[in-house]
mmCIF file of C-alpha atoms in Angstrom:
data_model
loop_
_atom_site.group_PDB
_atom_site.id
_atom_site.type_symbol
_atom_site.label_atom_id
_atom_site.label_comp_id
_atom_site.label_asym_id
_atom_site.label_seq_id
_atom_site.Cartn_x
_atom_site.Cartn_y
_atom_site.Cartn_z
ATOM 1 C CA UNK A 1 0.000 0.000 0.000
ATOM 2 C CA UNK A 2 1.438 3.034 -1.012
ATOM 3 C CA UNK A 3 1.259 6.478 1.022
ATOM 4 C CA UNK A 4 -1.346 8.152 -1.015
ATOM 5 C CA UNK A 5 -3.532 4.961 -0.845
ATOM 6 C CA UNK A 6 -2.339 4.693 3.446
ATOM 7 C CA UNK A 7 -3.371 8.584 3.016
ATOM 8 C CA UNK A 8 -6.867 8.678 1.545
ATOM 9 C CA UNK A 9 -8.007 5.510 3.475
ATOM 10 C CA UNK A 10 -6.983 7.262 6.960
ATOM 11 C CA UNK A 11 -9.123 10.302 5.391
ATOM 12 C CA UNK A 12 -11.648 8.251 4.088
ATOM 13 C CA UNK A 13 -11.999 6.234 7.863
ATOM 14 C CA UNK A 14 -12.203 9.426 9.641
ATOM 15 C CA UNK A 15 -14.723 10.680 7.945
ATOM 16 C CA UNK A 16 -16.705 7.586 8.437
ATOM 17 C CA UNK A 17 -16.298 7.044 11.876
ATOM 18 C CA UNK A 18 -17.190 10.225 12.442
ATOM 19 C CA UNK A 19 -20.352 10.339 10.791
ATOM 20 C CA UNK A 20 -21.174 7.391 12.876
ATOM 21 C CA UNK A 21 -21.036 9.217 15.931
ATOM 22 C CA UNK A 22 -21.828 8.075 19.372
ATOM 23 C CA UNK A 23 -22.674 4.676 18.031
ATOM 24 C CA UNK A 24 -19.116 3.993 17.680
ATOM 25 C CA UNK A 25 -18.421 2.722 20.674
ATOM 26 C CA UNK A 26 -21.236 0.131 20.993
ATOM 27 C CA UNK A 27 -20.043 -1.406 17.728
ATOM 28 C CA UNK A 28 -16.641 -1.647 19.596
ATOM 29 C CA UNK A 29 -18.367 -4.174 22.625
ATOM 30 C CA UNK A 30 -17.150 -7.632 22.329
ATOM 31 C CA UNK A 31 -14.093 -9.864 21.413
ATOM 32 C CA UNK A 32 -12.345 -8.576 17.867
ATOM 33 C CA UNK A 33 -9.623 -11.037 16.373
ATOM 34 C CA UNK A 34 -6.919 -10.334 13.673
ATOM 35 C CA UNK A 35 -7.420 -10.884 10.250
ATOM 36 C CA UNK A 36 -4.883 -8.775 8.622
ATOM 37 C CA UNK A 37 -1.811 -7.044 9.937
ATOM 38 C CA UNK A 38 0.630 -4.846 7.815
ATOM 39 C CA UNK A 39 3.682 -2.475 8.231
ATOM 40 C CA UNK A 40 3.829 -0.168 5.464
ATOM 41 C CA UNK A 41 1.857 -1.377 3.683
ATOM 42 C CA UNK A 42 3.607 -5.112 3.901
ATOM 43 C CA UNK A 43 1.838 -8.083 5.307
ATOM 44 C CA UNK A 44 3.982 -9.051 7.981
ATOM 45 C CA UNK A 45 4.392 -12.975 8.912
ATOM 46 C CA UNK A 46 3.237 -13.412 12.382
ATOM 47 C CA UNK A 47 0.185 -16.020 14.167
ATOM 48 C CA UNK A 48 -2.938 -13.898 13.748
ATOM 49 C CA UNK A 49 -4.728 -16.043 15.814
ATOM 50 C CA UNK A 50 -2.472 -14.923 18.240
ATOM 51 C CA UNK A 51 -4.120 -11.360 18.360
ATOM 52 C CA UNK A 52 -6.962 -10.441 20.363
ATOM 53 C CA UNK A 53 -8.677 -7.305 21.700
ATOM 54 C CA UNK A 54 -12.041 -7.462 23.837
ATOM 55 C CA UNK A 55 -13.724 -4.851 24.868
ATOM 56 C CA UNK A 56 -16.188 -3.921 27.562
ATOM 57 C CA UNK A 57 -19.056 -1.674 27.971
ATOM 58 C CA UNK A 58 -17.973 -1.060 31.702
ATOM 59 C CA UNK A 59 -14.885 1.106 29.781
ATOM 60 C CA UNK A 60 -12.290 -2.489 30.158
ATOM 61 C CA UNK A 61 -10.525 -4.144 28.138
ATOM 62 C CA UNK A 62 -8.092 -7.376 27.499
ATOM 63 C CA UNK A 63 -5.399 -7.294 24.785
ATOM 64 C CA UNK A 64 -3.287 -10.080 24.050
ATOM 65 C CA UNK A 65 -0.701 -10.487 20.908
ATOM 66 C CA UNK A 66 2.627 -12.935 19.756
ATOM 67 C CA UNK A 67 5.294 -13.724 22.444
ATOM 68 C CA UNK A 68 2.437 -14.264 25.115
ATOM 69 C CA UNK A 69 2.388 -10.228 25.197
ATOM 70 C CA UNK A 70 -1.336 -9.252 27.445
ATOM 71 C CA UNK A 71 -2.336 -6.093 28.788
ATOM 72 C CA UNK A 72 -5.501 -5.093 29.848
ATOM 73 C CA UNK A 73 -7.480 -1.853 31.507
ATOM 74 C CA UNK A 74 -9.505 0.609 30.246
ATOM 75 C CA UNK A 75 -10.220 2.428 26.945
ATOM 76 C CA UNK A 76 -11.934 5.587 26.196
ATOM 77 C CA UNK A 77 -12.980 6.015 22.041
ATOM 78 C CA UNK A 78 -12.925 9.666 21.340
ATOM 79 C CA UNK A 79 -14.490 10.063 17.738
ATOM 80 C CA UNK A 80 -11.897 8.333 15.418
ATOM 81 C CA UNK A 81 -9.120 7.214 18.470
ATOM 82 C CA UNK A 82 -9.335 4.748 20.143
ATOM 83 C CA UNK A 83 -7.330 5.457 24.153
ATOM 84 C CA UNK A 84 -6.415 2.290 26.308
ATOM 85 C CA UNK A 85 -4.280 2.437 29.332
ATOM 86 C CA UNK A 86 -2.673 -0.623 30.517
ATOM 87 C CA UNK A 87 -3.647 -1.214 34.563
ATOM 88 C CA UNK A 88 -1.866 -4.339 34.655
ATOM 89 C CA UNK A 89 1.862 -2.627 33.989
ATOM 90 C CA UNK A 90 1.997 0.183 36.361
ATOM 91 C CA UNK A 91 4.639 1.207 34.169
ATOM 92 C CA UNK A 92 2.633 1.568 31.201
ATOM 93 C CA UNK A 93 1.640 5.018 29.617
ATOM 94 C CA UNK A 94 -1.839 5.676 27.580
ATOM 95 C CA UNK A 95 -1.337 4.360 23.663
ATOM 96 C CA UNK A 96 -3.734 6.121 21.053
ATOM 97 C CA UNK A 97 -4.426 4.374 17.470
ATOM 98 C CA UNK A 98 -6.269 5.685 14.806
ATOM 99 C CA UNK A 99 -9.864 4.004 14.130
ATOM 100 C CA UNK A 100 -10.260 3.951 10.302
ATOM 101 C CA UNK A 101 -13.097 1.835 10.029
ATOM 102 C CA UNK A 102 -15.841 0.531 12.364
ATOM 103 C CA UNK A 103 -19.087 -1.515 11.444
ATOM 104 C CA UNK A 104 -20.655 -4.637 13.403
ATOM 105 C CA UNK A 105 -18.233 -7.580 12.301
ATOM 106 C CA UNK A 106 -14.938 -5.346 10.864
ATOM 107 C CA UNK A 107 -12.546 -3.174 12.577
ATOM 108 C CA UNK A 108 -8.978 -1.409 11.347
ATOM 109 C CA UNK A 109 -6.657 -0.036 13.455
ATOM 110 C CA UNK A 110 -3.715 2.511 12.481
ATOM 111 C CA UNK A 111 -0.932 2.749 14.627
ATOM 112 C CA UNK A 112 2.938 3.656 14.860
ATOM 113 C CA UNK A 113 4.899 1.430 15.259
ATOM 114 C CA UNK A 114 8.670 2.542 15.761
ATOM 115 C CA UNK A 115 7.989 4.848 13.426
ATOM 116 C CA UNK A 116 6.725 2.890 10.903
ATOM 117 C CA UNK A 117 2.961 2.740 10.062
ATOM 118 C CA UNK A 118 0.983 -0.440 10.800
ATOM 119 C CA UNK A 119 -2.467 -0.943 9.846
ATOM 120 C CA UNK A 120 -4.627 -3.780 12.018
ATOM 121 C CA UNK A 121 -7.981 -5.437 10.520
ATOM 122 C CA UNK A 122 -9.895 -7.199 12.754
ATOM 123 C CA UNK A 123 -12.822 -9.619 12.898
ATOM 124 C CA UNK A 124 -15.668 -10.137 15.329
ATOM 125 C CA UNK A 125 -16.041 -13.939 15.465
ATOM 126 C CA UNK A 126 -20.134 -14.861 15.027
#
């Protein structure tokens, strides 16, 4: 994926998500899985099964990825970001990620990732 294409779909999601408003975060309520995972614009090799986010309507949230990484706390969706802040690391500081697209069973994430862009697609399993 080229940077006008990374470009126009980041403009294209924002304007989408928000459009959709307060709804938002009720279509963000339940357990997402990975699908797709790229850095710049490269499908990188890794166990997508592996990657999980679920999230709460009480504000919580669980996120676990490769090398056994979890974290979990709370979140906070603020039009087209998406805030969590990991309780279980005291250490931890708040992460932001752009929300590109949101709808009941599809989810992608944008996100820097030492510097490099990384786009997330995720799945809500039926």
């Amino acid at each position: 994926m080229n940077r006008f294409t990374l470009r126009l779909l980041l403009i294209a999601g924002t304007l989408f998500v928000s459009a959709c408003g307060e709804d938002n975060e009720k279509l963000l309520y339940g357990q997402w899985n990975a699908s797709q995972i790229t850095e710049e614009g490269q499908t990188l090799n890794v166990d997508l099964s592996e990657i999980q986010f679920n999230f709460r309507p009480d504000g919580s949230y669980e996120f676990q990825s490769t090398l056994n990484y979890r974290e979990a706390g709370s979140f906070n969706l603020d039009n087209n970001v998406l805030y969590t802040l990991d309780t279980v690391n005291l250490e931890s500081v708040e992460k932001t990620v752009q929300l590109v697209y949101l709808s009941e069973d599809t989810m992608r994430l944008i996100m820097n990732s030492s510097g490099k862009t990384r786009m997330l697609e995720l799945f809500k399993p039926k």
